[in-house]
Amino acid sequence: LSERLQQTIQKIKGKGKVTEQDVKEMTREVRLALLEADVNFKVVKDFIKRIKERAVGQEVMESLTPGQQVIKVVKEELTALMGGEQSKIAVADRPPTVIMMVGLQGAGKTTTTGKLANLLRKKYNRNPMLVAADVYRPAAINQLQTLGKQLNMPVFSLGTEANPVDIAAKAVEEAKREHNDYVIVDTAGRLHVDNDLMDELQQIKASVNPDEIFLVVDAMTGQDAVNVAESFNDQLDLTGVVLTKLDGDTRGGAALSIKAVTDKPIKFAGMGEKLDELEDFHPERMASRILGMGDMLSLIEKAQENVDEKRVKELEQKMRSASFTFDDFLEQMGQVKNMGPLEDIIGMLPGANKMKGLKNIQFDEKQLVHVEAIIQSMTKKERQEPSIINANRKKRIAKGSGRTVSEVNRLLKQFEEMKKMMKQMSNMQKGKKGKGFNF
Ligand code: GDP
Ligand code: MG
């Protein structure tokens, strides 16, 4: 999602005057991006309509910075699309309040069960009980028990032999006796959505009538997360979603589409493996992330679709350390040819938005061919060590490639600038390695 928007936004951002044509162009891109992210057609239509109305309206036209004002409108509407702030948890009229955690294997159900219990106690002063209803893997029960120990909270388990439906029902009885006001049921997952899993979850649901059914989804799984959310919601009528692993380098597209497709709020965001790393989901931050962050992941994904993965990693490493040569550059060009214009690729690197030098580096497809010719006319040594390219060498290279000396000069300059930029960028990256949202 991000990359498309990025390009358009980059274009519109600095505009002192936004024409209807600009708005039209942008909304078209936004629309395509949303549709591509599997957002429901009707949702997209409404969304675009609202943006259009607002973007050609007074607030934008009369603003001193119309370009930025448009971005603000898009951001606000994106935020609205992901729902407002929604972190409230149900409270049953008669305790205990029952929360059922569902999701695929590895999504983070067990971890989130612990995190949620921790949050309920810390923020709401509650006294939760954890329930080990994932009986298919002994390790799952141990995992929950370990969390319970860390939190000093009771974990209800009947071992691996018992039926999960029984376990859940008996846990609720136990919670009543022991005055636990929340019961969080950690259920089993599968690698894929399947009927057995859904049957079991439906039975648990029918048996304990939960106040909340939270789907735990791994944000890293991108569009898969949307399909998963849709089928769980169809079968179980979820009450909310927890998006985990947002501490990773993920796109925001999943968040957008999940809300749009299921119409269920994303309530919490998992921001790490530790028990206190569960946060309220902030739609606004997510919108910023979608709009403003370079998308390293999509760069890598894009690279993987087209080229040799290992080689790309190496090149990326070299780019970051600014130690790459014209030979690498040439190879890079070959690699990225299928990936689209180089400036777009650079634009996907986190932090690239802010780089001043970026504007001077523009390659279009035709230029790429010229650039390639120029580099190919360099000797091996010149490619490794461009600083030795003096006036005579420049003339020779220009002749060999059928380009002018000034074109050779320009390339040399751009190359240096790019190297400098890569270095700056990798420094910036080091500076903000922290967890959480970066923008
Ligand atoms: P389950 O199979 O759904 O119960 O998933 P688990 O709770 O066992 O989690 C699977 C893995 O994901 C574990 O290694 C967790 O530590 C990790 N994990 C869960 N939530 C997060 C999160 O928000 N951020 C990160 N980085 N890792 C997480
Ligand atoms: Mg588990």
CSV table of C-alpha atoms and ligand atoms in Angstrom, one decimal:
chain,number,residue,atom,x,y,z
A,1,LEU,CA,0.0,0.0,0.0
A,2,SER,CA,2.6,2.5,1.1
A,3,GLU,CA,4.7,2.7,-2.0
A,4,ARG,CA,2.0,3.8,-4.3
A,5,LEU,CA,0.8,6.5,-1.9
A,6,GLN,CA,4.3,7.5,-1.2
A,7,GLN,CA,4.9,8.5,-4.8
A,8,THR,CA,1.8,10.5,-5.1
A,9,ILE,CA,2.2,12.1,-1.8
A,10,GLN,CA,5.8,13.1,-2.5
A,11,LYS,CA,4.5,14.8,-5.5
A,12,ILE,CA,1.7,16.7,-3.9
A,13,LYS,CA,3.3,17.6,-0.6
A,14,GLY,CA,5.3,20.6,-1.6
A,15,LYS,CA,2.6,22.1,-3.8
A,16,GLY,CA,1.7,25.7,-3.1
A,17,LYS,CA,-1.4,25.3,-5.1
A,18,VAL,CA,-3.5,22.2,-5.4
A,19,THR,CA,-5.6,22.0,-8.5
A,20,GLU,CA,-8.6,19.8,-9.0
A,21,GLN,CA,-6.5,17.8,-11.4
A,22,ASP,CA,-4.0,17.2,-8.6
A,23,VAL,CA,-6.7,16.0,-6.3
A,24,LYS,CA,-8.1,13.8,-9.0
A,25,GLU,CA,-4.8,12.2,-9.7
A,26,MET,CA,-4.1,11.6,-6.1
A,27,THR,CA,-7.5,10.2,-5.3
A,28,ARG,CA,-7.1,7.8,-8.2
A,29,GLU,CA,-3.8,6.5,-6.8
A,30,VAL,CA,-5.3,6.2,-3.3
A,31,ARG,CA,-8.2,4.4,-4.7
A,32,LEU,CA,-6.0,1.9,-6.6
A,33,ALA,CA,-3.8,1.4,-3.6
A,34,LEU,CA,-6.8,0.6,-1.4
A,35,LEU,CA,-8.3,-1.7,-3.9
A,36,GLU,CA,-5.0,-3.4,-4.3
A,37,ALA,CA,-4.9,-3.9,-0.6
A,38,ASP,CA,-8.2,-5.8,-0.8
A,39,VAL,CA,-10.2,-3.1,0.9
A,40,ASN,CA,-13.8,-3.4,0.2
A,41,PHE,CA,-15.0,-1.7,-2.9
A,42,LYS,CA,-17.7,0.3,-1.3
A,43,VAL,CA,-15.5,1.4,1.6
A,44,VAL,CA,-13.0,2.7,-1.0
A,45,LYS,CA,-15.7,4.5,-2.8
A,46,ASP,CA,-17.0,6.3,0.2
A,47,PHE,CA,-13.5,7.1,1.3
A,48,ILE,CA,-12.5,8.6,-2.0
A,49,LYS,CA,-15.7,10.6,-2.1
A,50,ARG,CA,-15.0,12.1,1.3
A,51,ILE,CA,-11.4,13.0,0.4
A,52,LYS,CA,-12.5,14.6,-2.8
A,53,GLU,CA,-15.1,16.7,-1.1
A,54,ARG,CA,-12.7,17.9,1.5
A,55,ALA,CA,-9.7,18.3,-0.7
A,56,VAL,CA,-11.4,20.7,-3.1
A,57,GLY,CA,-13.2,22.4,-0.3
A,58,GLN,CA,-12.3,25.5,1.6
A,59,GLU,CA,-10.1,24.1,4.2
A,60,VAL,CA,-7.6,23.1,1.6
A,61,MET,CA,-8.0,25.9,-0.9
A,62,GLU,CA,-7.7,28.6,1.6
A,63,SER,CA,-4.8,27.0,3.5
A,64,LEU,CA,-1.3,28.4,3.2
A,65,THR,CA,0.1,25.0,2.5
A,66,PRO,CA,-2.5,23.3,0.3
A,67,GLY,CA,-0.3,20.4,-0.5
A,68,GLN,CA,0.2,19.5,3.1
A,69,GLN,CA,-3.4,20.2,3.9
A,70,VAL,CA,-4.5,17.5,1.4
A,71,ILE,CA,-2.2,15.1,3.0
A,72,LYS,CA,-3.7,16.0,6.3
A,73,VAL,CA,-7.2,15.3,5.0
A,74,VAL,CA,-6.1,11.9,3.7
A,75,LYS,CA,-4.5,11.1,7.0
A,76,GLU,CA,-7.6,12.0,8.9
A,77,GLU,CA,-9.8,9.9,6.6
A,78,LEU,CA,-7.4,7.0,6.8
A,79,THR,CA,-7.5,7.3,10.6
A,80,ALA,CA,-11.3,7.3,10.5
A,81,LEU,CA,-11.2,4.3,8.2
A,82,MET,CA,-9.3,2.3,10.8
A,83,GLY,CA,-11.8,3.3,13.5
A,84,GLY,CA,-11.4,5.6,16.4
A,85,GLU,CA,-9.5,4.8,19.5
A,86,GLN,CA,-11.1,1.5,20.6
A,87,SER,CA,-9.2,-0.1,23.4
A,88,LYS,CA,-12.1,-0.5,25.8
A,89,ILE,CA,-12.7,-4.1,26.9
A,90,ALA,CA,-16.1,-5.4,27.7
A,91,VAL,CA,-17.2,-5.8,31.3
A,92,ALA,CA,-19.8,-8.5,32.0
A,93,ASP,CA,-22.8,-7.6,34.1
A,94,ARG,CA,-22.1,-10.5,36.3
A,95,PRO,CA,-18.4,-11.5,36.6
A,96,PRO,CA,-16.4,-13.1,35.3
A,97,THR,CA,-16.0,-11.4,32.0
A,98,VAL,CA,-14.9,-14.0,29.5
A,99,ILE,CA,-12.5,-13.3,26.7
A,100,MET,CA,-11.7,-15.8,24.1
A,101,MET,CA,-8.5,-15.5,22.1
A,102,VAL,CA,-8.5,-17.0,18.6
A,103,GLY,CA,-6.2,-17.0,15.7
A,104,LEU,CA,-3.7,-19.1,13.6
A,105,GLN,CA,-0.8,-20.8,15.1
A,106,GLY,CA,2.1,-18.5,15.8
A,107,ALA,CA,0.0,-15.4,15.6
A,108,GLY,CA,0.7,-14.5,19.2
A,109,LYS,CA,-2.4,-15.8,21.0
A,110,THR,CA,-0.7,-17.2,24.1
A,111,THR,CA,1.7,-14.3,24.4
A,112,THR,CA,-1.2,-11.8,24.0
A,113,THR,CA,-3.2,-13.7,26.6
A,114,GLY,CA,-0.5,-13.0,29.1
A,115,LYS,CA,-0.1,-9.4,27.9
A,116,LEU,CA,-3.8,-8.7,28.1
A,117,ALA,CA,-4.0,-10.2,31.6
A,118,ASN,CA,-1.2,-7.9,32.6
A,119,LEU,CA,-2.9,-4.9,31.1
A,120,LEU,CA,-6.2,-5.7,32.8
A,121,ARG,CA,-4.5,-5.8,36.1
A,122,LYS,CA,-2.3,-2.8,35.7
A,123,LYS,CA,-4.8,-0.5,34.0
A,124,TYR,CA,-8.1,-1.7,35.3
A,125,ASN,CA,-7.1,-3.2,38.5
A,126,ARG,CA,-8.6,-6.6,37.6
A,127,ASN,CA,-7.8,-10.0,38.7
A,128,PRO,CA,-7.7,-12.3,35.7
A,129,MET,CA,-7.4,-16.1,35.3
A,130,LEU,CA,-5.7,-17.6,32.3
A,131,VAL,CA,-7.1,-20.7,30.7
A,132,ALA,CA,-5.0,-23.3,28.8
A,133,ALA,CA,-7.5,-24.5,26.2
A,134,ASP,CA,-4.8,-25.3,23.5
A,135,VAL,CA,-4.5,-29.0,24.3
A,136,TYR,CA,-2.8,-30.2,21.1
A,137,ARG,CA,0.7,-29.1,22.0
A,138,PRO,CA,1.9,-29.8,25.5
A,139,ALA,CA,4.3,-26.9,25.1
A,140,ALA,CA,1.4,-24.5,24.7
A,141,ILE,CA,0.2,-25.3,28.2
A,142,ASN,CA,3.6,-25.0,29.6
A,143,GLN,CA,4.0,-21.7,27.8
A,144,LEU,CA,0.9,-20.3,29.4
A,145,GLN,CA,1.9,-21.6,32.8
A,146,THR,CA,5.2,-19.9,32.6
A,147,LEU,CA,3.5,-16.6,31.7
A,148,GLY,CA,1.1,-17.2,34.7
A,149,LYS,CA,4.1,-17.6,37.0
A,150,GLN,CA,5.8,-14.5,35.7
A,151,LEU,CA,2.6,-12.6,36.2
A,152,ASN,CA,1.7,-14.3,39.4
A,153,MET,CA,-1.7,-15.2,38.1
A,154,PRO,CA,-3.7,-18.4,38.2
A,155,VAL,CA,-3.6,-20.6,35.1
A,156,PHE,CA,-6.5,-23.1,34.7
A,157,SER,CA,-5.5,-26.3,32.9
A,158,LEU,CA,-6.8,-29.9,32.8
A,159,GLY,CA,-3.8,-31.2,30.8
A,160,THR,CA,-3.7,-32.3,27.3
A,161,GLU,CA,-6.3,-35.1,27.6
A,162,ALA,CA,-9.3,-32.9,28.4
A,163,ASN,CA,-11.7,-31.4,25.9
A,164,PRO,CA,-11.2,-27.7,25.3
A,165,VAL,CA,-14.9,-27.0,25.5
A,166,ASP,CA,-14.9,-28.7,29.0
A,167,ILE,CA,-11.8,-26.8,30.0
A,168,ALA,CA,-13.3,-23.5,29.2
A,169,ALA,CA,-16.6,-24.2,30.9
A,170,LYS,CA,-14.9,-25.5,34.1
A,171,ALA,CA,-12.5,-22.6,34.1
A,172,VAL,CA,-15.5,-20.2,34.2
A,173,GLU,CA,-16.9,-22.1,37.2
A,174,GLU,CA,-13.6,-22.0,38.9
A,175,ALA,CA,-13.2,-18.3,38.3
A,176,LYS,CA,-16.6,-17.7,40.0
A,177,ARG,CA,-15.5,-19.6,43.0
A,178,GLU,CA,-12.1,-17.9,43.2
A,179,HIS,CA,-13.4,-14.4,42.4
A,180,ASN,CA,-11.4,-13.9,39.3
A,181,ASP,CA,-13.3,-11.2,37.4
A,182,TYR,CA,-11.8,-11.9,34.0
A,183,VAL,CA,-11.2,-15.3,32.3
A,184,ILE,CA,-9.0,-15.3,29.2
A,185,VAL,CA,-9.2,-18.4,27.2
A,186,ASP,CA,-6.1,-19.2,25.1
A,187,THR,CA,-7.3,-21.5,22.3
A,188,ALA,CA,-5.5,-23.7,19.8
A,189,GLY,CA,-4.6,-22.4,16.4
A,190,ARG,CA,-3.8,-24.2,13.1
A,191,LEU,CA,-1.4,-23.3,10.3
A,192,HIS,CA,-4.4,-22.6,8.1
A,193,VAL,CA,-8.1,-21.9,8.8
A,194,ASP,CA,-9.8,-25.3,8.8
A,195,ASN,CA,-13.2,-26.7,9.7
A,196,ASP,CA,-12.0,-28.7,12.8
A,197,LEU,CA,-10.5,-25.6,14.3
A,198,MET,CA,-13.7,-23.5,13.6
A,199,ASP,CA,-15.9,-26.3,15.0
A,200,GLU,CA,-14.0,-26.4,18.2
A,201,LEU,CA,-14.0,-22.6,18.6
A,202,GLN,CA,-17.7,-22.4,17.9
A,203,GLN,CA,-18.4,-25.0,20.5
A,204,ILE,CA,-16.3,-23.1,23.1
A,205,LYS,CA,-18.1,-20.0,22.1
A,206,ALA,CA,-21.5,-21.7,22.6
A,207,SER,CA,-20.5,-23.1,25.9
A,208,VAL,CA,-19.0,-20.1,27.7
A,209,ASN,CA,-20.7,-17.3,25.8
A,210,PRO,CA,-17.7,-15.0,25.8
A,211,ASP,CA,-18.1,-11.2,26.2
A,212,GLU,CA,-15.2,-10.7,23.8
A,213,ILE,CA,-13.7,-12.8,21.0
A,214,PHE,CA,-10.4,-11.3,20.0
A,215,LEU,CA,-8.8,-12.4,16.9
A,216,VAL,CA,-5.0,-12.3,17.2
A,217,VAL,CA,-3.3,-11.6,13.8
A,218,ASP,CA,0.3,-11.3,12.9
A,219,ALA,CA,0.7,-8.0,11.1
A,220,MET,CA,3.7,-9.4,9.3
A,221,THR,CA,1.5,-11.7,7.2
A,222,GLY,CA,0.1,-8.7,5.3
A,223,GLN,CA,-2.8,-9.5,3.0
A,224,ASP,CA,-3.1,-13.0,4.4
A,225,ALA,CA,-4.1,-11.4,7.7
A,226,VAL,CA,-7.1,-9.9,5.9
A,227,ASN,CA,-8.3,-13.2,4.6
A,228,VAL,CA,-7.8,-14.8,8.0
A,229,ALA,CA,-9.7,-12.0,9.7
A,230,GLU,CA,-12.5,-12.4,7.3
A,231,SER,CA,-13.0,-16.1,7.8
A,232,PHE,CA,-12.7,-16.0,11.6
A,233,ASN,CA,-15.2,-13.2,11.6
A,234,ASP,CA,-17.6,-15.1,9.4
A,235,GLN,CA,-17.5,-18.1,11.7
A,236,LEU,CA,-17.3,-16.5,15.1
A,237,ASP,CA,-18.5,-13.0,14.8
A,238,LEU,CA,-15.5,-11.4,16.5
A,239,THR,CA,-15.7,-8.4,18.8
A,240,GLY,CA,-12.2,-7.1,18.1
A,241,VAL,CA,-8.8,-7.7,16.6
A,242,VAL,CA,-5.3,-7.6,18.2
A,243,LEU,CA,-2.6,-6.9,15.6
A,244,THR,CA,0.7,-8.4,16.8
A,245,LYS,CA,4.3,-7.9,15.8
A,246,LEU,CA,3.8,-4.3,14.8
A,247,ASP,CA,7.3,-3.7,16.2
A,248,GLY,CA,8.6,-5.3,13.1
A,249,ASP,CA,9.0,-3.6,9.8
A,250,THR,CA,5.5,-4.1,8.5
A,251,ARG,CA,3.1,-2.3,6.3
A,252,GLY,CA,0.0,-0.8,7.6
A,253,GLY,CA,-2.1,-2.1,4.8
A,254,ALA,CA,-3.3,-5.1,6.9
A,255,ALA,CA,-4.7,-2.8,9.6
A,256,LEU,CA,-6.6,-0.8,7.1
A,257,SER,CA,-8.2,-3.7,5.3
A,258,ILE,CA,-9.0,-5.7,8.4
A,259,LYS,CA,-11.1,-3.0,9.8
A,260,ALA,CA,-12.7,-2.3,6.4
A,261,VAL,CA,-13.4,-6.0,5.6
A,262,THR,CA,-14.6,-7.2,9.0
A,263,ASP,CA,-15.8,-3.9,10.4
A,264,LYS,CA,-14.5,-5.0,13.7
A,265,PRO,CA,-12.2,-2.6,15.6
A,266,ILE,CA,-8.6,-3.2,16.0
A,267,LYS,CA,-8.3,-2.8,19.8
A,268,PHE,CA,-4.7,-3.5,20.6
A,269,ALA,CA,-1.3,-3.6,19.0
A,270,GLY,CA,1.5,-6.1,20.0
A,271,MET,CA,4.7,-4.2,20.0
A,272,GLY,CA,7.2,-6.9,21.2
A,273,GLU,CA,7.6,-10.2,22.9
A,274,LYS,CA,7.5,-8.9,26.5
A,275,LEU,CA,4.5,-8.9,28.7
A,276,ASP,CA,4.2,-5.1,28.9
A,277,GLU,CA,4.4,-4.7,25.1
A,278,LEU,CA,0.8,-4.5,24.3
A,279,GLU,CA,-0.6,-1.0,23.5
A,280,ASP,CA,-3.9,0.5,22.6
A,281,PHE,CA,-4.2,0.6,18.9
A,282,HIS,CA,-3.8,4.1,17.6
A,283,PRO,CA,-5.3,4.5,14.1
A,284,GLU,CA,-3.7,7.9,13.8
A,285,ARG,CA,-0.2,6.5,14.2
A,286,MET,CA,-1.0,3.8,11.8
A,287,ALA,CA,-2.1,6.3,9.3
A,288,SER,CA,1.1,8.2,9.7
A,289,ARG,CA,3.0,5.1,9.2
A,290,ILE,CA,1.2,4.3,6.0
A,291,LEU,CA,1.7,7.8,4.7
A,292,GLY,CA,5.0,8.8,5.9
A,293,MET,CA,7.3,5.9,6.4
A,294,GLY,CA,9.6,4.5,3.7
A,295,ASP,CA,8.7,0.9,3.2
A,296,MET,CA,11.8,-1.2,3.5
A,297,LEU,CA,9.8,-4.3,3.5
A,298,SER,CA,8.1,-3.7,0.2
A,299,LEU,CA,11.5,-2.9,-1.2
A,300,ILE,CA,12.8,-6.2,-0.2
A,301,GLU,CA,9.6,-8.0,-1.2
A,302,LYS,CA,9.8,-6.4,-4.6
A,303,ALA,CA,13.4,-7.3,-4.9
A,304,GLN,CA,12.6,-10.9,-4.0
A,305,GLU,CA,10.0,-11.1,-6.7
A,306,ASN,CA,12.4,-10.2,-9.4
A,307,VAL,CA,15.9,-11.0,-8.4
A,308,ASP,CA,18.3,-13.2,-6.6
A,309,GLU,CA,17.6,-12.7,-2.9
A,310,LYS,CA,21.0,-13.2,-1.5
A,311,ARG,CA,22.6,-10.9,-4.0
A,312,VAL,CA,20.1,-8.1,-3.2
A,313,LYS,CA,20.9,-8.4,0.5
A,314,GLU,CA,24.5,-8.1,-0.2
A,315,LEU,CA,23.9,-5.1,-2.4
A,316,GLU,CA,21.7,-3.5,0.1
A,317,GLN,CA,24.4,-4.0,2.7
A,318,LYS,CA,26.8,-2.3,0.4
A,319,MET,CA,24.5,0.5,-0.3
A,320,ARG,CA,24.0,1.1,3.4
A,321,SER,CA,27.7,1.0,4.1
A,322,ALA,CA,28.3,3.3,1.1
A,323,SER,CA,31.1,1.1,0.0
A,324,PHE,CA,29.6,0.2,-3.3
A,325,THR,CA,31.3,0.8,-6.6
A,326,PHE,CA,30.2,1.4,-10.2
A,327,ASP,CA,30.3,-2.4,-10.7
A,328,ASP,CA,27.8,-2.8,-7.9
A,329,PHE,CA,25.9,0.0,-9.3
A,330,LEU,CA,25.8,-1.6,-12.7
A,331,GLU,CA,24.6,-4.9,-11.2
A,332,GLN,CA,22.1,-3.1,-9.0
A,333,MET,CA,20.8,-1.5,-12.2
A,334,GLY,CA,20.3,-4.8,-13.8
A,335,GLN,CA,18.6,-6.1,-10.7
A,336,VAL,CA,16.3,-3.2,-10.3
A,337,LYS,CA,15.4,-2.9,-13.9
A,338,ASN,CA,12.4,-5.0,-13.3
A,339,MET,CA,11.5,-3.2,-10.2
A,340,GLY,CA,10.8,0.2,-11.6
A,341,PRO,CA,12.5,3.6,-11.6
A,342,LEU,CA,15.5,3.9,-9.2
A,343,GLU,CA,14.2,7.0,-7.6
A,344,ASP,CA,11.1,5.1,-6.5
A,345,ILE,CA,13.2,2.4,-5.1
A,346,ILE,CA,15.2,4.9,-3.2
A,347,GLY,CA,12.0,6.5,-2.1
A,348,MET,CA,11.0,3.3,-0.4
A,349,LEU,CA,14.0,3.3,1.9
A,350,PRO,CA,13.0,4.6,5.3
A,351,GLY,CA,14.1,8.1,5.8
A,352,ALA,CA,14.5,8.8,2.1
A,353,ASN,CA,11.7,11.3,2.2
A,354,LYS,CA,13.8,13.6,4.2
A,355,MET,CA,16.9,13.4,2.1
A,356,LYS,CA,17.7,16.7,0.4
A,357,GLY,CA,19.9,15.2,-2.2
A,358,LEU,CA,17.1,13.0,-3.5
A,359,LYS,CA,15.6,15.5,-5.9
A,360,ASN,CA,18.8,15.8,-7.9
A,361,ILE,CA,18.9,12.2,-8.5
A,362,GLN,CA,16.5,11.3,-11.2
A,363,PHE,CA,16.8,8.5,-13.6
A,364,ASP,CA,14.3,7.7,-16.2
A,365,GLU,CA,14.3,4.5,-18.2
A,366,LYS,CA,16.1,6.0,-21.2
A,367,GLN,CA,18.7,7.6,-19.0
A,368,LEU,CA,19.3,4.2,-17.4
A,369,VAL,CA,20.4,2.8,-20.7
A,370,HIS,CA,22.8,5.8,-21.1
A,371,VAL,CA,24.1,5.3,-17.7
A,372,GLU,CA,24.7,1.7,-18.3
A,373,ALA,CA,26.6,2.5,-21.5
A,374,ILE,CA,28.8,5.0,-19.6
A,375,ILE,CA,29.6,2.6,-16.9
A,376,GLN,CA,30.4,-0.1,-19.4
A,377,SER,CA,32.9,2.1,-21.0
A,378,MET,CA,34.8,2.5,-17.8
A,379,THR,CA,37.8,0.3,-17.0
A,380,LYS,CA,37.6,-2.1,-14.1
A,381,LYS,CA,39.8,0.2,-12.1
A,382,GLU,CA,37.7,3.2,-12.8
A,383,ARG,CA,34.6,1.5,-11.7
A,384,GLN,CA,36.1,0.5,-8.4
A,385,GLU,CA,37.8,3.9,-7.9
A,386,PRO,CA,35.9,6.6,-9.7
A,387,SER,CA,38.1,9.3,-8.2
A,388,ILE,CA,40.8,8.4,-10.7
A,389,ILE,CA,38.6,9.5,-13.6
A,390,ASN,CA,40.3,12.6,-14.9
A,391,ALA,CA,39.6,14.8,-17.9
A,392,ASN,CA,41.3,12.4,-20.4
A,393,ARG,CA,39.5,9.4,-19.0
A,394,LYS,CA,36.2,11.3,-19.1
A,395,LYS,CA,36.7,12.0,-22.8
A,396,ARG,CA,37.5,8.4,-23.5
A,397,ILE,CA,34.5,7.2,-21.6
A,398,ALA,CA,32.2,9.6,-23.3
A,399,LYS,CA,33.5,8.5,-26.7
A,400,GLY,CA,33.2,4.9,-25.9
A,401,SER,CA,29.7,5.2,-24.7
A,402,GLY,CA,28.5,7.6,-27.3
A,403,ARG,CA,27.5,10.1,-24.6
A,404,THR,CA,28.9,13.6,-23.9
A,405,VAL,CA,31.5,14.5,-21.3
A,406,SER,CA,28.9,16.5,-19.4
A,407,GLU,CA,26.8,13.4,-19.1
A,408,VAL,CA,29.7,11.5,-17.8
A,409,ASN,CA,30.3,14.3,-15.3
A,410,ARG,CA,26.7,14.2,-14.2
A,411,LEU,CA,26.7,10.5,-13.6
A,412,LEU,CA,29.9,10.8,-11.5
A,413,LYS,CA,28.4,13.5,-9.5
A,414,GLN,CA,25.1,11.7,-9.0
A,415,PHE,CA,27.0,8.6,-8.0
A,416,GLU,CA,28.9,10.5,-5.3
A,417,GLU,CA,25.7,12.1,-4.1
A,418,MET,CA,24.0,8.8,-3.9
A,419,LYS,CA,26.8,7.3,-2.0
A,420,LYS,CA,26.7,10.2,0.4
A,421,MET,CA,23.0,9.9,0.8
A,422,MET,CA,23.2,6.2,1.5
A,423,LYS,CA,25.7,6.9,4.2
A,424,GLN,CA,23.5,9.5,5.7
A,425,MET,CA,20.6,7.3,5.5
A,426,SER,CA,22.3,4.4,7.2
A,427,ASN,CA,23.3,6.7,10.0
A,428,MET,CA,19.8,7.8,10.4
A,429,GLN,CA,18.7,4.3,10.6
A,430,LYS,CA,21.1,3.5,13.3
A,431,GLY,CA,19.9,6.5,15.3
A,432,LYS,CA,16.3,5.4,15.4
A,433,LYS,CA,16.6,1.6,15.8
A,434,GLY,CA,14.2,1.8,18.7
A,435,LYS,CA,11.1,-0.2,18.9
A,436,GLY,CA,7.7,1.1,18.0
A,437,PHE,CA,6.4,3.4,15.4
A,438,ASN,CA,8.9,5.6,13.7
A,439,PHE,CA,7.9,8.8,12.0
B,1,GDP,P1,0.3,-18.6,19.3
B,1,GDP,O1,0.7,-19.8,18.6
B,1,GDP,O2,-0.7,-17.8,18.6
B,1,GDP,O3,-0.1,-18.8,20.7
B,1,GDP,O4,1.6,-17.6,19.3
B,1,GDP,P2,2.6,-17.3,20.5
B,1,GDP,O5,2.0,-16.5,21.6
B,1,GDP,O6,3.2,-18.6,21.0
B,1,GDP,O7,3.7,-16.4,19.8
B,1,GDP,C1,4.4,-16.8,18.7
B,1,GDP,C2,5.7,-16.0,18.6
B,1,GDP,O8,5.5,-14.7,18.3
B,1,GDP,C3,6.5,-16.0,19.9
B,1,GDP,O9,7.8,-16.2,19.7
B,1,GDP,C4,6.2,-14.7,20.5
B,1,GDP,O10,7.2,-14.2,21.4
B,1,GDP,C5,6.1,-13.8,19.3
B,1,GDP,N1,5.2,-12.6,19.5
B,1,GDP,C6,4.0,-12.6,19.9
B,1,GDP,N2,3.5,-11.3,19.9
B,1,GDP,C7,4.6,-10.5,19.4
B,1,GDP,C8,4.7,-9.1,19.2
B,1,GDP,O11,3.9,-8.3,19.4
B,1,GDP,N3,6.0,-8.7,18.7
B,1,GDP,C9,7.0,-9.6,18.5
B,1,GDP,N4,8.1,-9.2,18.1
B,1,GDP,N5,6.8,-10.9,18.7
B,1,GDP,C10,5.7,-11.4,19.2
B,2,MG,MG,-0.3,-20.6,21.7
